[in-house]
Structure formats: C-alpha cells, structure tokens
CSV table of C-alpha atoms and ligand atoms in Angstrom, one decimal:
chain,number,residue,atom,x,y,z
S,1,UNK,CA,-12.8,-5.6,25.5
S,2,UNK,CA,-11.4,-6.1,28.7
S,3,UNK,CA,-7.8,-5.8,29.0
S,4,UNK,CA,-5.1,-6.8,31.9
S,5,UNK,CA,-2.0,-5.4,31.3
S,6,UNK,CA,0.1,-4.7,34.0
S,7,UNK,CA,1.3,-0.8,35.2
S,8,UNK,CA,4.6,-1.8,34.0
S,9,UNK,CA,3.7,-3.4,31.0
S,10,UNK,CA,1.7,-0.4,30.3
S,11,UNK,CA,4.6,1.9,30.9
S,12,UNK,CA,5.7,0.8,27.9
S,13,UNK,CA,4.2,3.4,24.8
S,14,UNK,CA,3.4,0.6,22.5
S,15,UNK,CA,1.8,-1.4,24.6
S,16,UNK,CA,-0.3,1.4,26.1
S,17,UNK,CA,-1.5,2.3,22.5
S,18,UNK,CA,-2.2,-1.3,21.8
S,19,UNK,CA,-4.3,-1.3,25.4
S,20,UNK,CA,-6.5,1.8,23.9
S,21,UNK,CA,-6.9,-0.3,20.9
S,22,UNK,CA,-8.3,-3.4,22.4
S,23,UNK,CA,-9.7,-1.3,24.8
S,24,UNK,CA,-11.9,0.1,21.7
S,25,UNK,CA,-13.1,-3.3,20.5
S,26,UNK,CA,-16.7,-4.3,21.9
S,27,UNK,CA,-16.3,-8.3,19.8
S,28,UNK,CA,-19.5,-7.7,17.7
S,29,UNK,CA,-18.0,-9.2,15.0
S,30,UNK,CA,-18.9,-6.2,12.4
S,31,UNK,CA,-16.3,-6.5,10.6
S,32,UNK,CA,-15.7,-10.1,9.7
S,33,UNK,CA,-18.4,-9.8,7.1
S,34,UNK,CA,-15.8,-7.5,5.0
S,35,UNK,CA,-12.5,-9.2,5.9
S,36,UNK,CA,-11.0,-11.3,2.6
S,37,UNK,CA,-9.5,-13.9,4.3
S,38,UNK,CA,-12.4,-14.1,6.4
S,39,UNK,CA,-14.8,-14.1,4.0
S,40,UNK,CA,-12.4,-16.9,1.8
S,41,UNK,CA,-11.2,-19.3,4.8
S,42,UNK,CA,-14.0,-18.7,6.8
S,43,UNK,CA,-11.9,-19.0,10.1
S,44,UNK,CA,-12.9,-16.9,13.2
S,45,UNK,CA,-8.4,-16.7,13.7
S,46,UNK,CA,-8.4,-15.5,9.8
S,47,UNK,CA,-11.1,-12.6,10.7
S,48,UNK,CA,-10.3,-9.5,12.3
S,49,UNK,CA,-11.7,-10.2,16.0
S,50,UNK,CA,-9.2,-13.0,15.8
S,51,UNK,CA,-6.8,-11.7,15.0
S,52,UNK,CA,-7.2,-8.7,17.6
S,53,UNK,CA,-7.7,-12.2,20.1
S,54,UNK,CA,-4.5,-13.8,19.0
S,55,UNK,CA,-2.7,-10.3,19.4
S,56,UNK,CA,-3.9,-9.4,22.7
S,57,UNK,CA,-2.9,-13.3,23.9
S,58,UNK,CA,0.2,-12.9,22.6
S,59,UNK,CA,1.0,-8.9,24.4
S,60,UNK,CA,-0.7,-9.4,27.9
S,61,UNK,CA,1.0,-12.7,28.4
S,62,UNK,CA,3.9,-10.7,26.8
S,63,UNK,CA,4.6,-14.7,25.1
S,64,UNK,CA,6.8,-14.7,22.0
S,65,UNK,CA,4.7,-15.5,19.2
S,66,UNK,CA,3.4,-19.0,18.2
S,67,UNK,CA,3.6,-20.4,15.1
S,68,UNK,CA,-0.1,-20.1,14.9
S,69,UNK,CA,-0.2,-16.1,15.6
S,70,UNK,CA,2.6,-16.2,13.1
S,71,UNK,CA,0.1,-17.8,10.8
S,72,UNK,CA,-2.6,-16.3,10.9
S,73,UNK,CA,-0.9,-12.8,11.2
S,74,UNK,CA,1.2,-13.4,7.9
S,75,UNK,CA,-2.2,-14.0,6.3
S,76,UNK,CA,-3.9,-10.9,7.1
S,77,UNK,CA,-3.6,-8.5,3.7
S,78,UNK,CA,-3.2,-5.3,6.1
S,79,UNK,CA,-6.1,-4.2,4.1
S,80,UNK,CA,-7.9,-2.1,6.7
S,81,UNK,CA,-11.5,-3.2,5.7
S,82,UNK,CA,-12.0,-3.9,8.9
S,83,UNK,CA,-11.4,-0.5,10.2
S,84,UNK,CA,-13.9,1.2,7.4
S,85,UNK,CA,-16.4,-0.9,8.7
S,86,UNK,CA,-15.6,-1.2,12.7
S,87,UNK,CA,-18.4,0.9,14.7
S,88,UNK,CA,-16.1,1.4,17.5
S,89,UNK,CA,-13.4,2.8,15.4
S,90,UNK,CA,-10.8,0.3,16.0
S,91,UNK,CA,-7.5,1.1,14.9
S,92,UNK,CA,-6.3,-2.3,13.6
S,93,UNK,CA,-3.5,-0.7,11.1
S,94,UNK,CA,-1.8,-0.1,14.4
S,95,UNK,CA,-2.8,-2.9,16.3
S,96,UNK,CA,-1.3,-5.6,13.5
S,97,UNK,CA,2.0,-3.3,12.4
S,98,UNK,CA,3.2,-3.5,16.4
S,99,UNK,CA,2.3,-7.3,16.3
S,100,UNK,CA,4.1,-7.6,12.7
S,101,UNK,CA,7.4,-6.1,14.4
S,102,UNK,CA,7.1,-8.3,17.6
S,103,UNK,CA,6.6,-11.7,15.1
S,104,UNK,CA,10.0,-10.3,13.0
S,105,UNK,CA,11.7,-9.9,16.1
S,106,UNK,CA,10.8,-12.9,18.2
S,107,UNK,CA,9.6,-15.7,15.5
S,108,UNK,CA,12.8,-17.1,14.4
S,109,UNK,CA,10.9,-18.5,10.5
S,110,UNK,CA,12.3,-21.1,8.6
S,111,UNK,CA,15.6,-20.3,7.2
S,112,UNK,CA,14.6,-20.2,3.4
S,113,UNK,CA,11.2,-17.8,4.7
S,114,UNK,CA,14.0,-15.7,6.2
S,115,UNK,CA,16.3,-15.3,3.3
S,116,UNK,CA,13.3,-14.5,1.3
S,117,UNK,CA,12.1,-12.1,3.3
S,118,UNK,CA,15.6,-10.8,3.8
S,119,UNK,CA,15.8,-10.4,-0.4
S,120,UNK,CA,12.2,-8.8,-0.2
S,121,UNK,CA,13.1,-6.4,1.9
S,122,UNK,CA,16.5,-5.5,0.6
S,123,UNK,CA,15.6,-5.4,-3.3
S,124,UNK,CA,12.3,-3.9,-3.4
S,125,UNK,CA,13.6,-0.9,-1.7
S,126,UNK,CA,15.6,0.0,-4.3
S,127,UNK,CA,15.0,0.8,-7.9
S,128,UNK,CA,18.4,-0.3,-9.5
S,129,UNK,CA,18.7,-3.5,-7.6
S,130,UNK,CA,14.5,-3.8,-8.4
S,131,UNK,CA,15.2,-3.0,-12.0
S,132,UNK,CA,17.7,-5.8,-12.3
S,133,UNK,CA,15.6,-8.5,-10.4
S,134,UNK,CA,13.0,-8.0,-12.7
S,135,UNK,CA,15.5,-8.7,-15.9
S,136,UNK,CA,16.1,-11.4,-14.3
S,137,UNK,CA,13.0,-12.7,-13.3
S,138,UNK,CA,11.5,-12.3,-16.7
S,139,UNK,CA,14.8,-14.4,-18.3
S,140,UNK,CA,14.3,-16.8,-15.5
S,141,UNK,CA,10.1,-17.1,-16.1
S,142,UNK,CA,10.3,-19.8,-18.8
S,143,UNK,CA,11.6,-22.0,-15.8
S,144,UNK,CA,8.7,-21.6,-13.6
S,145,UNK,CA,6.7,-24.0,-16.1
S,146,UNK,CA,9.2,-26.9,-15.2
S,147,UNK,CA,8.7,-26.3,-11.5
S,148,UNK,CA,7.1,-29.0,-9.5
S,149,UNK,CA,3.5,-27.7,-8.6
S,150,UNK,CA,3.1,-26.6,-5.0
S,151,UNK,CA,1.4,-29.1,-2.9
S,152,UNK,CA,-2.2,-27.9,-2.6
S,153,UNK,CA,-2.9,-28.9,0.7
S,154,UNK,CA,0.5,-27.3,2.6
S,155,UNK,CA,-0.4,-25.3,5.9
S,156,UNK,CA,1.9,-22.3,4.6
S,157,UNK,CA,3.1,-21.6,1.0
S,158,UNK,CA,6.0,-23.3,0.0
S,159,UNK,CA,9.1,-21.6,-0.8
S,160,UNK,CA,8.4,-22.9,-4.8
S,161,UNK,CA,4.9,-21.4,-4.7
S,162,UNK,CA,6.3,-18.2,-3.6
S,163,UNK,CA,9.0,-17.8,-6.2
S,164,UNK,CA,6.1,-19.0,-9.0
S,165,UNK,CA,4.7,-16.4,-8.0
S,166,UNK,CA,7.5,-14.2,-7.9
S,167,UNK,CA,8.5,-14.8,-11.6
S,168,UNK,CA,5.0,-14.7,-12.8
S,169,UNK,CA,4.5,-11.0,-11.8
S,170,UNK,CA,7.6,-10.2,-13.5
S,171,UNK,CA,6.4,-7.9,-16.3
S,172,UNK,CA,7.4,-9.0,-20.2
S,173,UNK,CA,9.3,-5.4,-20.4
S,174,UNK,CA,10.6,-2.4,-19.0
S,175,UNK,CA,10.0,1.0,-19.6
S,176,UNK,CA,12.8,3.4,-19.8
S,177,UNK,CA,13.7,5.1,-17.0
S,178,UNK,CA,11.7,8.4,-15.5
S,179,UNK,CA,13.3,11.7,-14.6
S,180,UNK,CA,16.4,11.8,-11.8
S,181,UNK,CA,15.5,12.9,-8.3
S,182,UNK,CA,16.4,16.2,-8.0
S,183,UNK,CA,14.9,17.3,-11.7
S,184,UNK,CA,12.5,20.2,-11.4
S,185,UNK,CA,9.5,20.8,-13.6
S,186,UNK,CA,8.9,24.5,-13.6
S,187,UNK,CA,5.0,25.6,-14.0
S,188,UNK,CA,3.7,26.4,-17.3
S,189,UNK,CA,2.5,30.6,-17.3
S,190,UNK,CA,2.5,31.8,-13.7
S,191,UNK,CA,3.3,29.6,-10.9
S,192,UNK,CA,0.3,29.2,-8.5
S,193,UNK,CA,2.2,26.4,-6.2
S,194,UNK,CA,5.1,24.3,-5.9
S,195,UNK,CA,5.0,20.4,-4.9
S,196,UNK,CA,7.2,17.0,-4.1
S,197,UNK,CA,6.2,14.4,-6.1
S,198,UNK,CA,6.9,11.0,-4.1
S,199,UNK,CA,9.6,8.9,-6.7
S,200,UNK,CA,8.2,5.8,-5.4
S,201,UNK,CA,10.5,2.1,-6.2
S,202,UNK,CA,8.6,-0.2,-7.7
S,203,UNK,CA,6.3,2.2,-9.7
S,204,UNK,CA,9.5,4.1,-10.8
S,205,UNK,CA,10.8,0.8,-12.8
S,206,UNK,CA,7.2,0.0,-14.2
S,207,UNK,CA,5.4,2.8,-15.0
S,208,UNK,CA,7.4,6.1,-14.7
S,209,UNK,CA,4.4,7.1,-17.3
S,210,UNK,CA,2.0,7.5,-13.8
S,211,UNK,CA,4.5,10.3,-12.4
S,212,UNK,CA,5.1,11.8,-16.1
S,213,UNK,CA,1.8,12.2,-16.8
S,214,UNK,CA,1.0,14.0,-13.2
S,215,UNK,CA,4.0,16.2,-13.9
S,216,UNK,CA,2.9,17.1,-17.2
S,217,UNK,CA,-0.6,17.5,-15.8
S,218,UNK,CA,0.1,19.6,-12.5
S,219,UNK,CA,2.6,22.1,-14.8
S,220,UNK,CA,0.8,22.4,-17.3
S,221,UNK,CA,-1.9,24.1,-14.1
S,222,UNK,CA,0.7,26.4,-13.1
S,223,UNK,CA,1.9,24.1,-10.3
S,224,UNK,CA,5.8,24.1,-10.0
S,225,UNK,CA,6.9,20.0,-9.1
S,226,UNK,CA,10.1,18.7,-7.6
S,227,UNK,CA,11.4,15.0,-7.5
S,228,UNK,CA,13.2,16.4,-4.1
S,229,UNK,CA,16.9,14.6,-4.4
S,230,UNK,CA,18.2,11.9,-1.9
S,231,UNK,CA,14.4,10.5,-1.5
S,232,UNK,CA,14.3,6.9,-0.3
S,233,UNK,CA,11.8,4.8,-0.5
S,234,UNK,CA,8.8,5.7,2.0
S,235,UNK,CA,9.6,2.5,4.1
S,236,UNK,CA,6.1,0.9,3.6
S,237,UNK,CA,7.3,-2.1,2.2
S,238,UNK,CA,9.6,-3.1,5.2
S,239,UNK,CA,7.3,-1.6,7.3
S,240,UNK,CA,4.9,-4.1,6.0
S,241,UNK,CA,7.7,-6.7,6.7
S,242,UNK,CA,7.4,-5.8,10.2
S,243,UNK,CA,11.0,-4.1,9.9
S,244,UNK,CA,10.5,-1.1,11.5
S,245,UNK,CA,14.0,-0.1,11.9
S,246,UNK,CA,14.7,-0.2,8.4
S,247,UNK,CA,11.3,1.5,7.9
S,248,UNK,CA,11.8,4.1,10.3
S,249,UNK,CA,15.1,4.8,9.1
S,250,UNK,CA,13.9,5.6,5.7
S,251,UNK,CA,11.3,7.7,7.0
S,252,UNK,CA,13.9,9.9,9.1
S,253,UNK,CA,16.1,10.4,5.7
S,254,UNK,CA,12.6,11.6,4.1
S,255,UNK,CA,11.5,13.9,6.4
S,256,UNK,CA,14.7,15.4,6.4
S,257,UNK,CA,15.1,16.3,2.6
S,258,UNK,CA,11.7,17.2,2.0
S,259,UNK,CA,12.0,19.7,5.3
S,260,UNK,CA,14.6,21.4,3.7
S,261,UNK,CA,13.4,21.4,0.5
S,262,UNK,CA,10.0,23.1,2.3
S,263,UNK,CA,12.1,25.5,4.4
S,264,UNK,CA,14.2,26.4,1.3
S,265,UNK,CA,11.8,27.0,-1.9
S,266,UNK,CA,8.8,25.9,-0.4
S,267,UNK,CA,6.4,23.1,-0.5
S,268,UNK,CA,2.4,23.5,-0.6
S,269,UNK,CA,2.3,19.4,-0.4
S,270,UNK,CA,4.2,16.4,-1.0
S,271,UNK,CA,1.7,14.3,-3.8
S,272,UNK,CA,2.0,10.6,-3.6
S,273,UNK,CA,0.4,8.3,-6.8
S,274,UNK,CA,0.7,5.1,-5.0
S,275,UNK,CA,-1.7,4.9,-2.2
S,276,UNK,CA,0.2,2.7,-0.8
S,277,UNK,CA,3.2,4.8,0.1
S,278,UNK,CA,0.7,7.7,0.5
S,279,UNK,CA,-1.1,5.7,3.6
S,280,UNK,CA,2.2,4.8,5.0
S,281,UNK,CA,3.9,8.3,4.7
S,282,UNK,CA,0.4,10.1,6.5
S,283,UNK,CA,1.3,7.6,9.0
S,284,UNK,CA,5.3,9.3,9.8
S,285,UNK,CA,3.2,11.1,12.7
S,286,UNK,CA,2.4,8.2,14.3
S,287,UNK,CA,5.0,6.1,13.6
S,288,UNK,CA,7.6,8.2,15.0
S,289,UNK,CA,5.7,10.4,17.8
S,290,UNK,CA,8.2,9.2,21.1
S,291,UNK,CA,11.0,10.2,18.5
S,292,UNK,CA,12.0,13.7,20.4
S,293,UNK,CA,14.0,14.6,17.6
S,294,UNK,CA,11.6,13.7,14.6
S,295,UNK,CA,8.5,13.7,15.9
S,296,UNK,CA,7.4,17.4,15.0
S,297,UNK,CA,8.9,17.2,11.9
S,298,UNK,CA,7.0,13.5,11.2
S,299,UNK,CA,4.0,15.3,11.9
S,300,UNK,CA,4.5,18.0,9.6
S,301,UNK,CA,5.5,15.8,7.0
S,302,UNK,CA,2.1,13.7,7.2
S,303,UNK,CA,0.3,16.8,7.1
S,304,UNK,CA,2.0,17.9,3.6
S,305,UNK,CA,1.4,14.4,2.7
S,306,UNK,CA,-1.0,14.4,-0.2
S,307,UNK,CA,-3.1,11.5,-2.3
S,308,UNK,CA,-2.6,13.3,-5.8
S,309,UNK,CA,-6.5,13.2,-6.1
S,310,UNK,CA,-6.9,15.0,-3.1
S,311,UNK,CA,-4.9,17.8,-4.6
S,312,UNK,CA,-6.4,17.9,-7.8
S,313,UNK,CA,-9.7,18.5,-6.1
S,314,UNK,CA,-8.1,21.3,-4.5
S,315,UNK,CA,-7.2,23.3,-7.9
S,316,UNK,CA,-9.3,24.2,-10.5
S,317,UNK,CA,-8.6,21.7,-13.3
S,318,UNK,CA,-9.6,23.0,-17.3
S,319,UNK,CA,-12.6,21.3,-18.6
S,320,UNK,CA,-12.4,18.0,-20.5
S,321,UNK,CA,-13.0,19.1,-24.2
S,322,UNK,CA,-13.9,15.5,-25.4
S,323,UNK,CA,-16.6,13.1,-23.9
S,324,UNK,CA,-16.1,9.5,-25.0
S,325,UNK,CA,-18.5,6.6,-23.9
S,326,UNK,CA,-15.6,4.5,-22.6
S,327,UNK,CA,-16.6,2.6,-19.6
S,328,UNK,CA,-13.8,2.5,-16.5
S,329,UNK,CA,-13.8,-0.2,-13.9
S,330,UNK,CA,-12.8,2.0,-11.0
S,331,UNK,CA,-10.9,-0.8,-9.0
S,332,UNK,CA,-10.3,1.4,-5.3
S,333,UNK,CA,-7.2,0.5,-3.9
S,334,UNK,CA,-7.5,-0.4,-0.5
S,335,UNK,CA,-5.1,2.0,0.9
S,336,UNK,CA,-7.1,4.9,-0.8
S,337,UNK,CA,-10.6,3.8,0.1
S,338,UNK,CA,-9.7,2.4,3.9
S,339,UNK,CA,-6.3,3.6,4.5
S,340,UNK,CA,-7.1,7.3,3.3
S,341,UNK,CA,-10.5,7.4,3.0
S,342,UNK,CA,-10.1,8.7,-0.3
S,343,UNK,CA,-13.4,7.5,-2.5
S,344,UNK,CA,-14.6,9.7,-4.3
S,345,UNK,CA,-11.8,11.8,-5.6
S,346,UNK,CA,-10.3,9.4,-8.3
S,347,UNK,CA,-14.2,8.4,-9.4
S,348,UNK,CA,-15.0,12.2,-10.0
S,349,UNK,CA,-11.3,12.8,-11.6
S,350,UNK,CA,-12.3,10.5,-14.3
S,351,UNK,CA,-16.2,11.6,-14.4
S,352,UNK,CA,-14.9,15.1,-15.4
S,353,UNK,CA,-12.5,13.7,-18.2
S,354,UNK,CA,-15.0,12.6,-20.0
S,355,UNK,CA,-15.0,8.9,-19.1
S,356,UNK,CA,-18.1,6.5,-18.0
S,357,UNK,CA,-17.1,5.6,-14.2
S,358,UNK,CA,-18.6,1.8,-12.9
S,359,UNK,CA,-18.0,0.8,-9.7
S,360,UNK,CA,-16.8,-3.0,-9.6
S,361,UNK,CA,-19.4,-5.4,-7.0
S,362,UNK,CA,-17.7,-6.4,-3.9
S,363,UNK,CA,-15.7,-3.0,-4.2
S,364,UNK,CA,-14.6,-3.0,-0.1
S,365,UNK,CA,-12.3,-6.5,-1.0
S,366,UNK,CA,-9.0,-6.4,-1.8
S,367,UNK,CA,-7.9,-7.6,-4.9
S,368,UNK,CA,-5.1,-9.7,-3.3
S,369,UNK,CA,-2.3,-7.1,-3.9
S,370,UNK,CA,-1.1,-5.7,-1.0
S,371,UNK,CA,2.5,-4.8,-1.2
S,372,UNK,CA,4.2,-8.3,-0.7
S,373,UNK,CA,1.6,-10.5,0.4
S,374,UNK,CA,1.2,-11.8,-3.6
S,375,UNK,CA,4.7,-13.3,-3.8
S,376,UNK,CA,4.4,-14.2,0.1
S,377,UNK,CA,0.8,-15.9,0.4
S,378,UNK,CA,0.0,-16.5,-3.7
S,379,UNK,CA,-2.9,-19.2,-3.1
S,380,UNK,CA,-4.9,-16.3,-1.2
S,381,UNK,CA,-3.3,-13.8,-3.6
S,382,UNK,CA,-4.4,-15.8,-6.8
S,383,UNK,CA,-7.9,-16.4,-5.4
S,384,UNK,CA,-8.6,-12.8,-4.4
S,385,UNK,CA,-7.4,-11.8,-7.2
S,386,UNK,CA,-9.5,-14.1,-9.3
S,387,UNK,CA,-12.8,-13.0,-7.6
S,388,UNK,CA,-11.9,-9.3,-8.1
S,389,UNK,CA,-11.0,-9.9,-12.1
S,390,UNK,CA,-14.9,-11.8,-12.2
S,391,UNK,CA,-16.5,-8.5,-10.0
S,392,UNK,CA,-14.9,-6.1,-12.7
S,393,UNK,CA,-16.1,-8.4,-15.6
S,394,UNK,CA,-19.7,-7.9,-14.3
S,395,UNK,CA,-19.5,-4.2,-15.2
S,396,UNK,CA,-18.1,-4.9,-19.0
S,397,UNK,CA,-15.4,-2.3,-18.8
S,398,UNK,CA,-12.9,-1.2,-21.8
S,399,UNK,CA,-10.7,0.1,-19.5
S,400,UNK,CA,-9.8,-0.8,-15.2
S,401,UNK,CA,-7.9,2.2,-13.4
S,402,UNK,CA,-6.3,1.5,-10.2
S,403,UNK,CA,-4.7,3.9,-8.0
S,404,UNK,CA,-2.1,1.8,-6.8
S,405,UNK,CA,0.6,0.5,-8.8
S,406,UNK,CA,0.6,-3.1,-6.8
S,407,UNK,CA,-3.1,-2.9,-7.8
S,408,UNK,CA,-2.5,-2.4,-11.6
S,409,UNK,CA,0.0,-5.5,-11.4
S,410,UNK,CA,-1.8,-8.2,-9.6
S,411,UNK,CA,-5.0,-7.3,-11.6
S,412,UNK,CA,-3.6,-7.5,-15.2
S,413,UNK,CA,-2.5,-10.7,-14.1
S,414,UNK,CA,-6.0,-12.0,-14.1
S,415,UNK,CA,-7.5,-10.5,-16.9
S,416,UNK,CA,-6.9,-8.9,-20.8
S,417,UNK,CA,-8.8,-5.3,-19.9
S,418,UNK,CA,-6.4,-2.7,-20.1
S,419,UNK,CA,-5.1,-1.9,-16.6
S,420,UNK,CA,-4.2,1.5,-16.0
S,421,UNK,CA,-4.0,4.3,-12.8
S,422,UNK,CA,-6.9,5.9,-12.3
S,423,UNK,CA,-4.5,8.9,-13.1
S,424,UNK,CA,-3.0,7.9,-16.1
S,425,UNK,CA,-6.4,7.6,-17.9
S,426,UNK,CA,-7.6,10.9,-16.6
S,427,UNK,CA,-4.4,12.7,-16.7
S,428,UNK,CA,-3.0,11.2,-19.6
S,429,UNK,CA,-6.7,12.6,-21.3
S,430,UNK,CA,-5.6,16.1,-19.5
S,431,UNK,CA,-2.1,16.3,-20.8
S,432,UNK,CA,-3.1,15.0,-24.3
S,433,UNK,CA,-5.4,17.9,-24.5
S,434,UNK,CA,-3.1,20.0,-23.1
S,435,UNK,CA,-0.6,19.4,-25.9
S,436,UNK,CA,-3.3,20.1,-28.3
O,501,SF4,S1,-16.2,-4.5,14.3
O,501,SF4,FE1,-14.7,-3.4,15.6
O,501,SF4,S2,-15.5,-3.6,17.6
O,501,SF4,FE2,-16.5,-5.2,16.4
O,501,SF4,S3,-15.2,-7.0,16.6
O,501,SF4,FE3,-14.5,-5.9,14.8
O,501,SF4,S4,-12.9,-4.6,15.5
O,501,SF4,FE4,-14.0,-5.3,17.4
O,502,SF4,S1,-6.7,-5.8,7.5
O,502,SF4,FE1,-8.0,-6.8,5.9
O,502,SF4,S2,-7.3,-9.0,6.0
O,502,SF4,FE2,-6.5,-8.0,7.8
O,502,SF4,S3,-8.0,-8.4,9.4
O,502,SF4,FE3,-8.6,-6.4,8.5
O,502,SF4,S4,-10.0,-6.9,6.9
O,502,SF4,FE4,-9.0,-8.8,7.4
C-alpha cells in the first residue's frame, strides 16, 4: 500500500514502524474472511483492511481521531486472525495498539465511557481491589434483572449494557486464595531447572487451581518454580486500553525483578498460563525497544518468556498411566493460536494424558473474550460467544479446555460443559497420578 508520510513525520519511530506496516499490506482482502466482526457486521470499516484504511487516514493526515475510527477501532477484538491468515505478513497487533494509544490520548469519550474505562483499568490490575469487585458484583447481580434492557438498536453499547455485562461474568464464588509471590516450590528428587511462574490478576482470584496444578506438575519433574516477589501485572490489560504508560510502566517493574531473580538463582524461563499475558509479555522487546535503558533487558525478558505448553514440550513428561474415552473441546485461545502461534502444544499435552482431543469448527474465531472487550462491547461479545458455544456443541464434548482464563469465563457463560484450562485437565491428570 502506498504510503505518504512525510520525512519528518517519519522521523518519528512509531510512525516509521506503522509506515513498514502499511507499507506490507497489498489490500487483497485475505483476511476479512477470518475477522469476527467482519464476518458478523459484515462491514468493510469492521474488517481488517478497514481498519488498516481508517488507521493510515487518521496517521498520514496526522488528524485526531473521529468518532468513527474510534468506533470501529473499539470494536476490533485484537484477536490477530488477521495476521495468521495475512500473505504479506502484516503486523496488525502493532498497527491497532499504536492507534489504540493515539484514540486514548486524543478521543476525549463520553464521560461515563471514561470513568469506566478509568475503573477497568485501575481494578483489574490488581488482585485485592479485583477480588473485592467481584464480591461485590456477585451481591450486586440480582439487580441486573431489574435493569432496563439496552436499546437494541444503539450505535455503541450503553453504559447499562456494559455493566449487565459486567455483573453477569461475575462468578457465583471465589476460590481461596493461591500461594504469596515470593513462595518457592522446590523440585521434587534432583533439580533439572528452575522457573518464574507469571502470578497473573484475574486468574489469581478465579482459578489459582491453573498455577497450582502447574506447580505441582513442573516439581513434581524435577523443575524448581518461583512466584518471583513484587510481580505486577504484565500490563496487557491497559495495554489493551490503549494505556501504554501505565502498561509500560508495569512492564519496567517486571523486567526488573525477574532480571534479578535470573541474575541471582537463575531462571531457565519465565512460564505464563494465560496466553493472554504470555502474548503481551513476548511482546516487552518490542514494546520498549527506543527505551535505552530497558530495551536489552525487554528483550531478554521476551526471550525467557514461555507459553507453559511450550515448556512442557521441552522436558520429558512420565507417561499417562490411565486412558479414558473422555472427549475435550480444545477451544484455542486466540492469543496462543495467532498471538503465539502455539497450536499444537496444548492439543498433544492432552493427547498424551489420556484424553480424546476434538477440534471445535470455526476454530480460527474468537470466542468473544478478549481481555475487556466482553464488558466493553457485550452485543458482539454475547454473539461470538454464542456461535463459539454452538461450534463446540457440534463435537459433543464432556469436557472444553481453554488456555486462557478470559476464555474459560466468557465460554462457561454460554454453555453447561465443564470449562476448564487446557492445563488443568492435563495437569491436574499429571499431578493426580503423581500423588498416587
Ligand atoms: S490479508 Fe494482509 S495484505 Fe491482504 S488486505 Fe489483509 S492485511 Fe492487507
Ligand atoms: S484483530 Fe481480529 S477483530 Fe481485529 S481486525 Fe484482526 S481479525 Fe478482525
């Protein structure tokens, strides 16, 4: 695509990676056929080579955004099907986080969006403050029935819609706590590695079981693990806000602890069991290369950065010693499968424990998820949502794993299969037999 920014425009780092970008894109249109909101709306601005349009509009003419761009920016899930399936690799992730951070920087939103927003991004961050919204949100849920419904034909959700939504993710209880940061898990008979395990936020208040399970699993294989102390959040859920300064920041206090905890007892990788974090934190490289003093050490970090499957496939793991004919629904979160390119990993985990793996129709769509786009855009949420829960009925699972705790959430909301990490089922299998 032809581009015409100017030499001092493209003095500017950004802008010259966004040049390369739309540089890269020839408009064939590939990748429309596997964009969600594409392939639901039907609009050429909801598609990918729209958006890349409205984007490239909006940087040459260096314009602050419309409230179109804004529109159909927000709607895009950040899903990255459009970069698995791009023939000029196109690297949209990059394109649509710089436009994210110009729209939360230039697009003054309608005060109750911004205060929602603001709450989003201050509360999800952090597990206490997370752990008490979600008290409250499941005392608060018998209200949402008395709520007027949303009007169905509004341009944009409405501020009701999106807390709705908000309450009705709100689990009916909380687990107990996991393990303090700073715990270590030392390995079972002679140590043959030592890793970080990522605490996460959110997954820490629903299912600490995910990172129990992987500790008991990875010690149990003579891997030493450490919840390294201090760790923030990875930043992806700002960062997904388009608040790169708070996402950045978080980022810079990570790399720091888990550098020193690699340059004092030693780190072989730092696993993640959220792809979503795991996308964002193998992104630190990128995100922070014209940052003289972190960008090294950004890079290093993304290089120890590890999709727990990925590890696993690196160690030999003991045999299964039961088979069962349990079918799993392997729902692939769209941060493993497009963000990682992790697909096979997770399938064969769970091959090798004994279970029957399906693959659910329509696999490459998201299932509406995508970090806060469910309490921020529910009616495309719900419907994507909806049409996954239908794809993984076709298959006639017992159990759905998911390797992406955002994943698990939105799709037990649509359905009464068992939802479950594509790690819990296999590790949890591992570490029951291991207790055996
Ligand atoms: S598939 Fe790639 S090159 Fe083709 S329009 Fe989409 S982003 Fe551009
Ligand atoms: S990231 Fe997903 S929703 Fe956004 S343009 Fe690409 S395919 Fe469409």
């Amino acid at each position: 695509m032809k581009t015409e920014f100017s030499p001092a425009q493209l003095a500017d780092p950004d802008i010259a990676e966004a040049n390369k970008i739309l540089r890269a894109c020839v408009h064939c249109g590939f990748c429309t056929a596997t964009c969600p909101t594409y392939v639901l709306l039907g609009d050429e601005l909801d598609s990918p080579r729209g958006r890349i349009y409205l984007i490239k509009q909006m940087l040459e003419k260096d314009r602050p955004p419309t409230q179109e761009v804004v529109k159909h920016i927000d709607r895009c899930l950040s899903c990255l099907a459009c970069m698995t399936t791009c023939p000029s690799g196109v690297h949209y992730m990059h394109l649509v986080d710089q436009a994210r951070v110009r729209i939360e920087k230039e697009y003054v939103r309608p005060l109750p969006e911004r205060l929602l927003r603001a709450v989003l991004a201050w509360v999800l961050p952090r597990p206490g403050l997370f752990r008490l919204s979600m008290i409250l949100a499941r005392l608060a849920r018998p209200l949402a029935a008395l709520l007027p419904a949303p009007k169905a034909a509004a341009a944009s959700p409405s501020l009701l819609g999106r807390i709705k939504a908000m309450l009705a993710l709100a689990p009916g209880s909380l687990p107990a706590p996991g393990p303090a940061g700073g715990s270590v898990f030392p390995a079972l008979g002679t140590r043959r590695g030592r890793v970080a395990l990522l605490q996460g936020c959110a997954q820490q208040v629903l299912a600490p079981r995910i990172n129990q399970a992987a500790i008991n699993l990875l010690t149990r294989h003579g891997i030493e693990v450490v919840l390294v102390k201090d760790e923030q959040c990875c930043g992806a859920l700002t960062h997904h806000l388009g608040r790169d300064d708070d996402a950045l920041a978080r980022a810079r206090a990570n790399i720091v602890v888990w550098l020193k905890e690699a340059e004092g007892d030693g780190l072989d990788a730092i696993l993640v069991t959220t792809s979503g974090c795991g996308t964002v934190i193998k992104d630190y490289g990128f995100m922070l290369r014209e940052d003289r003093d972190f960008a090294a050490a950004a890079a290093k970090i993304s290089a120890l950065a590890k999709d727990i499957t990925e590890y696993l496939g690196s160690i030999e793991l003991q045999p299964a010693q039961q088979q069962s004919d349990l079918v799993i629904a392997y729902h692939s979160a769209c941060s493993l499968q497009h963000g990682q390119k992790i697909t096979h990993a997770p399938k064969e985990l769970l091959s090798k424990n004994g279970f029957v793996v399906k693959d659910v129709p329509e696999s490459h769509l998201c299932c509406g998820s995508a970090g806060t786009y469910n309490i921020l855009q529910p009616d495309i949420a719900n419907r994507l949502r909806d049409r996954k829960v239908a794809n993984i009925a076709k298959v006639k699972p017992d159990m759905i794993a998911a390797g992406n705790i955002g994943c698990m959430v939105q799709i037990a909301g649509g359905t009464s299969v068992p939802v479950g990490t594509r790690l819990s089922f296999s590790i949890g299998r591992q570490a029951v037999l291991g207790q055996d």
